[in-house]
mmCIF file of C-alpha atoms and ligand atoms in Angstrom:
data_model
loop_
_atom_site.group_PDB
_atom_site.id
_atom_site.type_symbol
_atom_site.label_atom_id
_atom_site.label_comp_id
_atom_site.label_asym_id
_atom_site.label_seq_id
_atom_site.Cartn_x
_atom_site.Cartn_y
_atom_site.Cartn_z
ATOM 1 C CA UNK A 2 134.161 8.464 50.964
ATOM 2 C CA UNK A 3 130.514 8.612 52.058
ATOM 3 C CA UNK A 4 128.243 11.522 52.313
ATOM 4 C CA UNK A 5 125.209 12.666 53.159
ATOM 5 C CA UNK A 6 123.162 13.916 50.128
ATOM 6 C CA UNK A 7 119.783 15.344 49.603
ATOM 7 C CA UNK A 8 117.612 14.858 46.687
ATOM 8 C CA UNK A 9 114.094 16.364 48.028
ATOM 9 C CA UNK A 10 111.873 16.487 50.074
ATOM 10 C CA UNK A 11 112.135 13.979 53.063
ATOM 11 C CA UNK A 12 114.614 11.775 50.695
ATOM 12 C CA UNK A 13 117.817 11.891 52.047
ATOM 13 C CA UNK A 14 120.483 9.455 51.456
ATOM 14 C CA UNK A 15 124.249 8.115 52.532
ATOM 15 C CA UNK A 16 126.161 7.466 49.480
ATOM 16 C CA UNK A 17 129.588 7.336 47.563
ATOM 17 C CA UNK A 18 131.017 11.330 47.021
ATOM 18 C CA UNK A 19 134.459 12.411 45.850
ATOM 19 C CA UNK A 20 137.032 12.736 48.824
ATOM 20 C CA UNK A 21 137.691 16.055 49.523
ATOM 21 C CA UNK A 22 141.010 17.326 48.522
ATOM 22 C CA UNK A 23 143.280 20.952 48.938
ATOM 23 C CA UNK A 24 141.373 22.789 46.244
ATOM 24 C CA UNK A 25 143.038 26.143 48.001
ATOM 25 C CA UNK A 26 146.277 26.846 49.641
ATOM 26 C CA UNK A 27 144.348 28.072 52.631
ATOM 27 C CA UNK A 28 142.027 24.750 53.066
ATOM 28 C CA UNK A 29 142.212 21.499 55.392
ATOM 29 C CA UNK A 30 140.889 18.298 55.600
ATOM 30 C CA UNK A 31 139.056 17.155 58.564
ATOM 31 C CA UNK A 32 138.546 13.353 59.345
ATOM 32 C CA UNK A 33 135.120 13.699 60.913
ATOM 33 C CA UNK A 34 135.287 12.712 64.891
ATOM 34 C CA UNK A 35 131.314 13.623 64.861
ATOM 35 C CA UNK A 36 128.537 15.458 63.019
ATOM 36 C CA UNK A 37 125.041 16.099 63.844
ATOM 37 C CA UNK A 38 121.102 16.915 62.208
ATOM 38 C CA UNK A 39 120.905 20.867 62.539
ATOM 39 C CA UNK A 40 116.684 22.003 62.935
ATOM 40 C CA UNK A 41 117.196 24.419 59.974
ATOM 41 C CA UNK A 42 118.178 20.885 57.620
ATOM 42 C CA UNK A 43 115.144 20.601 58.716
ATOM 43 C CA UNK A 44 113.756 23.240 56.320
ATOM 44 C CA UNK A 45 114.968 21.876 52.978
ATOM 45 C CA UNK A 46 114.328 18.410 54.370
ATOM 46 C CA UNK A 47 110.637 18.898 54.800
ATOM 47 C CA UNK A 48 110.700 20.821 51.340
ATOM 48 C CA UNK A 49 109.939 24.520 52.725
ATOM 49 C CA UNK A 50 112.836 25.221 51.297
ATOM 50 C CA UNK A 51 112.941 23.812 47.692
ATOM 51 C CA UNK A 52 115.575 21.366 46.423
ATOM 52 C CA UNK A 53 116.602 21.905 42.890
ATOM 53 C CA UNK A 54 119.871 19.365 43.159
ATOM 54 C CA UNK A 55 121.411 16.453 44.613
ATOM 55 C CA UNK A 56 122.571 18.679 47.724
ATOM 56 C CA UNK A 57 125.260 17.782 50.369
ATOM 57 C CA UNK A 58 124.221 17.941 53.853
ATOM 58 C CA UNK A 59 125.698 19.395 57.267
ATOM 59 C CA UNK A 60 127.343 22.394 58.604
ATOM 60 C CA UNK A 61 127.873 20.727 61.878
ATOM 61 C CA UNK A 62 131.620 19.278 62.666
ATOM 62 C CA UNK A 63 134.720 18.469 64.940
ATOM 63 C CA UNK A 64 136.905 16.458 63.912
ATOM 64 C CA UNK A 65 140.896 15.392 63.454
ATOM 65 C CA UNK A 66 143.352 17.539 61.054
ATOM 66 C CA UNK A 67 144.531 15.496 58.426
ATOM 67 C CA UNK A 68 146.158 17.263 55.855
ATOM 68 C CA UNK A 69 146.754 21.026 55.437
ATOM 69 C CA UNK A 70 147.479 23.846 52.364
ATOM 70 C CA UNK A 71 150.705 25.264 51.845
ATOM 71 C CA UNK A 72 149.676 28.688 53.258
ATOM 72 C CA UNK A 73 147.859 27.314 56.799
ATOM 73 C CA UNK A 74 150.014 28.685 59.658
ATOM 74 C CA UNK A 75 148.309 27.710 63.055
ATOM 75 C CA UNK A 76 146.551 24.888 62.591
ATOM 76 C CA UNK A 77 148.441 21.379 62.677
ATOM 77 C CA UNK A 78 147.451 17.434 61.189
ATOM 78 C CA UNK A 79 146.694 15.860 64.161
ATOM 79 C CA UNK A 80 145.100 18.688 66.325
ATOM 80 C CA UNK A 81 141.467 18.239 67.538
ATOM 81 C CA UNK A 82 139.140 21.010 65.466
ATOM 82 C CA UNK A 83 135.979 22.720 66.309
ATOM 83 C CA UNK A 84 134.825 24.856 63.183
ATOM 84 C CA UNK A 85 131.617 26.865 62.307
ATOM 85 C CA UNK A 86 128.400 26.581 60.151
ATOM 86 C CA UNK A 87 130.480 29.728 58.380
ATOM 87 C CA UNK A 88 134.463 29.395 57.410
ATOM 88 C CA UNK A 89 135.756 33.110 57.691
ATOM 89 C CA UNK A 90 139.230 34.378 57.333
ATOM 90 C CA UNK A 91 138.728 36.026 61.324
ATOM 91 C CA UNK A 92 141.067 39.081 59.923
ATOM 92 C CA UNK A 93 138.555 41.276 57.309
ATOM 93 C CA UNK A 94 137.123 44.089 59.588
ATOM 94 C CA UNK A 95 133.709 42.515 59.810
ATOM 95 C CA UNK A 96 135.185 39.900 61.463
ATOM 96 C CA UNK A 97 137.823 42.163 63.518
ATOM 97 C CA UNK A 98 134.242 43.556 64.753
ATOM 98 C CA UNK A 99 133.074 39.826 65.736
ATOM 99 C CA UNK A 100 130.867 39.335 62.960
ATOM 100 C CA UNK A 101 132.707 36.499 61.232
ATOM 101 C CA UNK A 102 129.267 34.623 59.839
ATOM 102 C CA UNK A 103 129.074 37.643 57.876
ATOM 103 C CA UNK A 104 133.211 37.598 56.570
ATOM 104 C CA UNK A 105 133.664 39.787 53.219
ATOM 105 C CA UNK A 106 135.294 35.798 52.209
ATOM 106 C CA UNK A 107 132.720 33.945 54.474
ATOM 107 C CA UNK A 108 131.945 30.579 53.003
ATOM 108 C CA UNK A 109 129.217 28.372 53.494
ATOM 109 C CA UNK A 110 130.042 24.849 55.437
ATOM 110 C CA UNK A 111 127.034 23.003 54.104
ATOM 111 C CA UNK A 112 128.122 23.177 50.720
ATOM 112 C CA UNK A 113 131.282 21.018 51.564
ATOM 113 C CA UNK A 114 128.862 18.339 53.213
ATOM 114 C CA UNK A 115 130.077 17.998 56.967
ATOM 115 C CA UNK A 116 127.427 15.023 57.480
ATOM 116 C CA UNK A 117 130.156 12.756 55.837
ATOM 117 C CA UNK A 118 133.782 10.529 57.195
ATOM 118 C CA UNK A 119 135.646 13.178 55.569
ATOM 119 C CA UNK A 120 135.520 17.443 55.348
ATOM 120 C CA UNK A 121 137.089 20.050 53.366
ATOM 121 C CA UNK A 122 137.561 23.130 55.617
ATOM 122 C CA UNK A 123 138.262 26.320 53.486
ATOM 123 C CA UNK A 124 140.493 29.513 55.321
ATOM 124 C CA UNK A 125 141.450 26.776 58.526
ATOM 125 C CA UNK A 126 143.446 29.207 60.221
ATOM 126 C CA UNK A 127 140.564 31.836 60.186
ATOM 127 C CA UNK A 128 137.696 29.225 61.019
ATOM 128 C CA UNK A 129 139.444 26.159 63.291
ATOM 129 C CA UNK A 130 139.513 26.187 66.775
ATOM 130 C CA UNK A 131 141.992 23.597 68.169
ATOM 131 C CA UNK A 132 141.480 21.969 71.855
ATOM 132 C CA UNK A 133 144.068 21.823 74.213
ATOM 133 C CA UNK A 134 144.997 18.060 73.807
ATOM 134 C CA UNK A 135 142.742 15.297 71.878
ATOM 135 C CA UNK A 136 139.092 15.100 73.626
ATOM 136 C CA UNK A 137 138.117 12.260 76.127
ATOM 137 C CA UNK A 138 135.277 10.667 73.975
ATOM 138 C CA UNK A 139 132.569 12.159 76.771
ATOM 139 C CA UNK A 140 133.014 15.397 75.642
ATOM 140 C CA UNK A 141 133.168 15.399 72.058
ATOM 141 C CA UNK A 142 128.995 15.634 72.092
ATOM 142 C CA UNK A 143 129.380 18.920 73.553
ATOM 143 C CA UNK A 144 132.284 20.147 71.408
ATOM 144 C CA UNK A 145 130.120 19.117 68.537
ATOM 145 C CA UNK A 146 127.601 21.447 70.041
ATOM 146 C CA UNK A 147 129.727 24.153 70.153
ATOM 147 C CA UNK A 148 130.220 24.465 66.273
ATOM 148 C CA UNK A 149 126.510 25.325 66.108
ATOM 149 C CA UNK A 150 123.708 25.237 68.498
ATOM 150 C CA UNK A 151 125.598 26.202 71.685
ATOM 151 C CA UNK A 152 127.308 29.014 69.572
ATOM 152 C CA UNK A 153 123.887 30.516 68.032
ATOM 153 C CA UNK A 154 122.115 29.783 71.416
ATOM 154 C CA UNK A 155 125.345 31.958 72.984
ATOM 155 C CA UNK A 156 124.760 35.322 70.690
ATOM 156 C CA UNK A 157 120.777 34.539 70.933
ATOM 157 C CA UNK A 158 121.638 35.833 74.136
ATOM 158 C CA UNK A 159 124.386 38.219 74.340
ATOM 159 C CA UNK A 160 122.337 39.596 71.210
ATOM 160 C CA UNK A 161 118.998 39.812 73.725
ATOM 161 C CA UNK A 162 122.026 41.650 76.038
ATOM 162 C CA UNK A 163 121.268 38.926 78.848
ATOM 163 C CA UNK A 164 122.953 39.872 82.175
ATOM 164 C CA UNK A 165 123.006 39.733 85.890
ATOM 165 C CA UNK A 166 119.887 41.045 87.466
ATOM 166 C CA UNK A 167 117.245 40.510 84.044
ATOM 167 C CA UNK A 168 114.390 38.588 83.650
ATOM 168 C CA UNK A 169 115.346 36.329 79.970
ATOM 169 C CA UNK A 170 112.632 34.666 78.066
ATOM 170 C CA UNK A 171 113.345 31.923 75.651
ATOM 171 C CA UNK A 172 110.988 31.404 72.790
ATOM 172 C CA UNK A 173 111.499 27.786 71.022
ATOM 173 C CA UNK A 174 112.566 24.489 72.782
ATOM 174 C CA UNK A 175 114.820 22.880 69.920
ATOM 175 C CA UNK A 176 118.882 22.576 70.681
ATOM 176 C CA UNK A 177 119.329 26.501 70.150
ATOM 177 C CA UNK A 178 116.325 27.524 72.561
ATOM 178 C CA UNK A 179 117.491 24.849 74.999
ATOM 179 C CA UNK A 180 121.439 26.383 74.684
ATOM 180 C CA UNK A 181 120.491 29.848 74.822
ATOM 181 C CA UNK A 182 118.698 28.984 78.231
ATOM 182 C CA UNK A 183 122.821 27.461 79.237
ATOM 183 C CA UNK A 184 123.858 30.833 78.027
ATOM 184 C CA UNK A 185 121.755 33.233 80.643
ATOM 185 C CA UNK A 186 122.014 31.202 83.033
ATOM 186 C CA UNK A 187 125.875 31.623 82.122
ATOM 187 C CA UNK A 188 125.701 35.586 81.640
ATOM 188 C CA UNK A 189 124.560 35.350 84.988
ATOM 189 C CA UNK A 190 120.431 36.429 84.561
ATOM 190 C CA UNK A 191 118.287 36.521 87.284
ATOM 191 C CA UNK A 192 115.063 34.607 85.570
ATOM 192 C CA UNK A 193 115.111 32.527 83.145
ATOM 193 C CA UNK A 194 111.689 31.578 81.307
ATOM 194 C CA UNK A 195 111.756 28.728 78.978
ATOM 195 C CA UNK A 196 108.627 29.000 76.714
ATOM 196 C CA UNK A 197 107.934 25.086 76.047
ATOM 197 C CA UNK A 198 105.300 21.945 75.967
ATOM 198 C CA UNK A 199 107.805 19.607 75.727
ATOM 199 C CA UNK A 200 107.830 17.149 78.857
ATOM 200 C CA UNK A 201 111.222 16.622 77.971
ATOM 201 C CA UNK A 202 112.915 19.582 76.857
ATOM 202 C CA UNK A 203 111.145 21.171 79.762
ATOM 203 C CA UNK A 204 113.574 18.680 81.839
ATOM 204 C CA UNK A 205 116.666 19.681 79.981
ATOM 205 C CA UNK A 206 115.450 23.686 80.206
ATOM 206 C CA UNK A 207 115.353 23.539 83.940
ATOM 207 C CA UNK A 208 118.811 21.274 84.116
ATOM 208 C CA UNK A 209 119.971 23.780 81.996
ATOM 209 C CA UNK A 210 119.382 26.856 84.137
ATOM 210 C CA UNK A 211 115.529 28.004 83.370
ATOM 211 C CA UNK A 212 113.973 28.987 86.506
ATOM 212 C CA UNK A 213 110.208 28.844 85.102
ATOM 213 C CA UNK A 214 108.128 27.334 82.239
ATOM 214 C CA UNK A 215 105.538 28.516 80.356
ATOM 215 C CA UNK A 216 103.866 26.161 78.192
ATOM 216 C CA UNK A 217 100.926 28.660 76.626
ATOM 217 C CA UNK A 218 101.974 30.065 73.051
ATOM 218 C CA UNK A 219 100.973 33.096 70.625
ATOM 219 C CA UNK A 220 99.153 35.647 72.399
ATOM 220 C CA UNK A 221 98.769 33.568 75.552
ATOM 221 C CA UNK A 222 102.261 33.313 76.030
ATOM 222 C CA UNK A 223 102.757 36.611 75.622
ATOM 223 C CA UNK A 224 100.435 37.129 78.088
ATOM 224 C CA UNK A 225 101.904 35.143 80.736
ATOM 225 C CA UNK A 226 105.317 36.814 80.302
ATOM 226 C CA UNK A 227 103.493 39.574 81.107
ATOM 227 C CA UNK A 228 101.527 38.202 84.215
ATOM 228 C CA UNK A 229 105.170 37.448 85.565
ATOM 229 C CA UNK A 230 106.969 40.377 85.022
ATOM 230 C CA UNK A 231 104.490 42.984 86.358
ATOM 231 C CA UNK A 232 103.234 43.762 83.177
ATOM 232 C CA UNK A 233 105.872 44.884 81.519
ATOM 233 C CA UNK A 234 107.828 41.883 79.644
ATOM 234 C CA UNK A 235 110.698 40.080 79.848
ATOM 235 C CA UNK A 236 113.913 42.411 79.692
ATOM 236 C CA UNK A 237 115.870 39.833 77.215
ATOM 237 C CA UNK A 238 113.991 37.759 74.812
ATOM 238 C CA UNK A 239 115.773 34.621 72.657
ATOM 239 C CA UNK A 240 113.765 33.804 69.390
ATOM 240 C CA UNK A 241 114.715 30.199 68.223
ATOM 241 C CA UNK A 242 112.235 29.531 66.008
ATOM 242 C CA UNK A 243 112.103 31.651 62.924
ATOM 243 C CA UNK A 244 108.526 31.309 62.735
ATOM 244 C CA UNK A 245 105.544 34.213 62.572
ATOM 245 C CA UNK A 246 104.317 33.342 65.411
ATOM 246 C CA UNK A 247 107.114 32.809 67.226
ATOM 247 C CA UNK A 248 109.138 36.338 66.051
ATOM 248 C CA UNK A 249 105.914 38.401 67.149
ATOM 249 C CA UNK A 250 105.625 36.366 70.662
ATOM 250 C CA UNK A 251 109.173 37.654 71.223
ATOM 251 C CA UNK A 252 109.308 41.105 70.369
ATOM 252 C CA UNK A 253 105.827 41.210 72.345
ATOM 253 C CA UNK A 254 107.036 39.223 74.908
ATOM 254 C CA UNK A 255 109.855 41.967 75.560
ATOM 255 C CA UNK A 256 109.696 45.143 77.731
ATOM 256 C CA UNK A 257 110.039 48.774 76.010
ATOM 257 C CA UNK A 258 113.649 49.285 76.196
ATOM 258 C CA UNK A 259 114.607 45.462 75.864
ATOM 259 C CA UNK A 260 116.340 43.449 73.578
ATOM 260 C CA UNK A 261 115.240 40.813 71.190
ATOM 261 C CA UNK A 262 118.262 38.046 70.060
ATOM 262 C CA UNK A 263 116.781 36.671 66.881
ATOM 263 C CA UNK A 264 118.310 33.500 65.949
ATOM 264 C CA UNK A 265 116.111 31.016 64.265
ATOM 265 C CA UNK A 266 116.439 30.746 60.530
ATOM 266 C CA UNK A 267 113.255 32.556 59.479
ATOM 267 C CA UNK A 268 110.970 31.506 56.584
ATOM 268 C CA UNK A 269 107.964 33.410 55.772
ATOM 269 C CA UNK A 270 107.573 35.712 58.457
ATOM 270 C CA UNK A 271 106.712 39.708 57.776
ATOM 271 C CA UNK A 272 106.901 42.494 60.120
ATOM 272 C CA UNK A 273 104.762 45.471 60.336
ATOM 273 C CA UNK A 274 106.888 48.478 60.695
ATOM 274 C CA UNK A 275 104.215 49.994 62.885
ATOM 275 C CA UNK A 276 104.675 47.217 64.939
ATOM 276 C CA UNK A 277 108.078 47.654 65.261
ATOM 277 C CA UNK A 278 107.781 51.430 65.907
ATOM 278 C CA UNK A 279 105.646 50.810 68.553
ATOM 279 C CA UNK A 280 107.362 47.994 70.087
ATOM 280 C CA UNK A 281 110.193 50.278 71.434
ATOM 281 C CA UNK A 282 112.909 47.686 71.843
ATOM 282 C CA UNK A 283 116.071 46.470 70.109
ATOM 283 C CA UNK A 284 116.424 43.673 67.325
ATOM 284 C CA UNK A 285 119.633 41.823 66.554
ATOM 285 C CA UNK A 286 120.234 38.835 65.208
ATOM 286 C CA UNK A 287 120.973 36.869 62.498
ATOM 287 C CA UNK A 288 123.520 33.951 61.470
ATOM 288 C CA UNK A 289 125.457 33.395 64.573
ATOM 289 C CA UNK A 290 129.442 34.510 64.201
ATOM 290 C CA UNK A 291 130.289 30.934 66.282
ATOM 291 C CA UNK A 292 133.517 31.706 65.600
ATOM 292 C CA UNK A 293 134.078 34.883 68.016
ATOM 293 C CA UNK A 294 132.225 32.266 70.977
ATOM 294 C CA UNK A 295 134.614 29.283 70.261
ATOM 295 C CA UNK A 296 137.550 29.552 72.411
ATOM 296 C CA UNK A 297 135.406 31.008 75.470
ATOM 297 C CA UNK A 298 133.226 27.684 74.633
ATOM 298 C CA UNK A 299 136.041 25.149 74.118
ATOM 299 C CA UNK A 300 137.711 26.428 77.749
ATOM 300 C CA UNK A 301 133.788 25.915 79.459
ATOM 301 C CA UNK A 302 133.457 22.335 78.371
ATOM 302 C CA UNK A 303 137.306 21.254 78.351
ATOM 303 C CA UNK A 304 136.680 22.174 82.350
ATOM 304 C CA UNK A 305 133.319 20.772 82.501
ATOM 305 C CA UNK A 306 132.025 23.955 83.769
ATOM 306 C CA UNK A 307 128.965 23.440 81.086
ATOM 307 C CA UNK A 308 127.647 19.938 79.289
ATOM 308 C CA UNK A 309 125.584 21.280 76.283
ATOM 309 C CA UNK A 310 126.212 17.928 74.640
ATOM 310 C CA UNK A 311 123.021 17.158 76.439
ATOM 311 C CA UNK A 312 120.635 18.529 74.145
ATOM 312 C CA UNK A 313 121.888 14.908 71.936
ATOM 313 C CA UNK A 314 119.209 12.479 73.060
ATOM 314 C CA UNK A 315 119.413 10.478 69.636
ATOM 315 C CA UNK A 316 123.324 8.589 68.504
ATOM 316 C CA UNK A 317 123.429 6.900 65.394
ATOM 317 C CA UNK A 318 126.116 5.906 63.002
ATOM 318 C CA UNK A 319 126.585 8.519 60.009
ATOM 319 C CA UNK A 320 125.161 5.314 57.330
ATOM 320 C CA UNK A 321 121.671 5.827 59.066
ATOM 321 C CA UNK A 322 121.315 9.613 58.949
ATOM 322 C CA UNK A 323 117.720 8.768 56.907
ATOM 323 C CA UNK A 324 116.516 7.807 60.299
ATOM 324 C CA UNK A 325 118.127 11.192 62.293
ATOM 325 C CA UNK A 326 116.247 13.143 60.020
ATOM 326 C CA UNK A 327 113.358 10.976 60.648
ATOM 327 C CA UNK A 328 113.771 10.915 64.339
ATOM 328 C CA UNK A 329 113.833 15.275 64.210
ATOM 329 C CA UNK A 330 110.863 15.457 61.616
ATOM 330 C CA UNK A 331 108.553 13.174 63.712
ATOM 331 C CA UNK A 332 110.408 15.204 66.829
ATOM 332 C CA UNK A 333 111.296 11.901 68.354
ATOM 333 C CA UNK A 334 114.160 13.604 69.343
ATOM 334 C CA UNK A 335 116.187 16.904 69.495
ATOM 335 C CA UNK A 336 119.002 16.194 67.932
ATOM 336 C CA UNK A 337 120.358 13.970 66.267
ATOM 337 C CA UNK A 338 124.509 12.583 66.934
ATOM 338 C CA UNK A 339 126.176 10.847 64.368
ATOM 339 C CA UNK A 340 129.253 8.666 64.592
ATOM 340 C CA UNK A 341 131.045 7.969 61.684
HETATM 341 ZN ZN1 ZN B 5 136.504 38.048 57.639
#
């Protein structure tokens, strides 16, 4: 088959890899239906996170069943799959507890390569999620969405503890900031402030749900949160960055008492405990468990109730993923489709 593979910085290329095969009982083989450009292959891509290897690419997927191990029970060839960025066996008590990106057997997706015709899902029954019937091609963008962005944007915000009534600002305008904004407006908040300069992804914010824009960053931004909210912050802050700037313009951003739903991959960024201590709120976070979201997700978009696909504005065919990555870099667009 043909794959997506890394070599370093900004030199990605679509070339010849081994078809996957059963390597464990408990695997399956997806033929890809769609995969996407994530912003955090963004970080090895632009070579803040070093290369040391020719490294497969993509975490994203949904896709057709083709061919199953001898011990998967509930998944079926031919079924329609949405996975996550993290396979998990969805039984371990970690994931019992909804945490199944942190499984005691989780097991990272972009090693297999999902930016490819053909994927090697390992523990299917724990990770898969099958729709209800094959998808009208119209909404396989936002099933695609699902296995990642829509997911992380989803516990951004239940992590933030978005909910009627509260005032939710979103720090970062890329896919995740822009689903997270679906999400409150979902959970039902009561303001939704979408922290962006971004003529465009402002558009797809307020389509989206955000009530307001704010397009001032750092300590200006923070300071406009403030000017709106009486002084006293924002009661539910998304971070979708993973930046310095952007981690400390959320947790200042956010009333004493509130909650902070980090989400962006962070690199670099340092926090003064005394900063913390002082802040007075609550921090959660981390690698979105997608999984525990998927069937609430799946049921929203099979009944059209949300279209998160949106946050696609770029559709190539998989053979010219070198110019999705481009397109992100150069942030000519959001995010980047790809069709095998
Ligand atoms: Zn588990």
């Amino acid at each position: 088959m043909q794959g997506t593979i890394l070599y370093g910085a900004r030199d990605v290329r679509f070339e010849e890899r081994p078809d996957p095969t059963i390597v464990e009982p408990t695997d399956a083989i997806l033929r890809i239906s769609a995969a996407c450009v994530c912003g955090s292959d963004l970080w090895p891509y632009r070579g803040i996170e070093p290369v040391t290897q020719p490294t497969p690419m993509g975490h994203e997927y949904v896709g057709i069943v083709e061919e199953i191990g001898s011990e998967v029970r509930h998944i079926q060839p031919g079924q329609f799959v949405v996975g996550s960025f993290w396979a998990s066996d969805n039984t371990c008590p970690i994931c019992q507890a909804g945490y199944q990106s942190r499984c005691v057997d989780a097991r990272p997706m972009g090693a297999e390569g999902a930016q490819a015709g053909w994927l090697r899902v390992p523990l299917a029954d724990g990770t898969l999620v099958a729709t209800p019937d094959l998808p009208p091609d119209d909404l396989i963008p936002s099933l695609l969405a699902a296995s990642d962005v829509l997911g992380t944007g989803w516990f951004g915000a239940a992590a933030a503890a978005v909910g009627p009534g509260k005032t939710v600002a979103v720090v970062g305008d890329g896919a995740v900031g822009l689903c997270a904004v679906l999400a409150a407006r979902q959970m039902g908040a009561e303001r939704i402030i979408a922290m962006s300069r971004h003529e465009d992804r402002q558009k797809l914010a307020l389509e989206f749900g955000a009530t307001d824009i704010v397009t001032e960053r750092g300590d200006e931004g923070v300071a406009r949160i403030k000017d709106m909210t009486a002084g006293l912050g924002a009661h539910s802050v998304v971070e979708a960055v993973g930046t310095q700037e952007s981690m400390m313009q959320a947790i200042r951003s956010t009333r004493a008492g509130g909650h902070v739903g980090f989400v962006g991959v962070t690199y670099g960024v340092e926090l003064s405990a005394m900063d913390l201590f002082w802040s007075t709120v609550h921090l959660h976070g981390g690698p979105a468990p997608v999984r525990r979201y998927l069937p609430e997700l799946i049921d929203l978009i099979w009944n059209r109730k949300i279209n998160p696909g949106k946050v696609f504005d770029l559709t190539l065919p998989l053979e010219q993923v070198a110019e999705g990555y481009r397109a992100m870099d150069e942030r000519r667009a959001i995010k980047t489709l790809l069709l095998p």
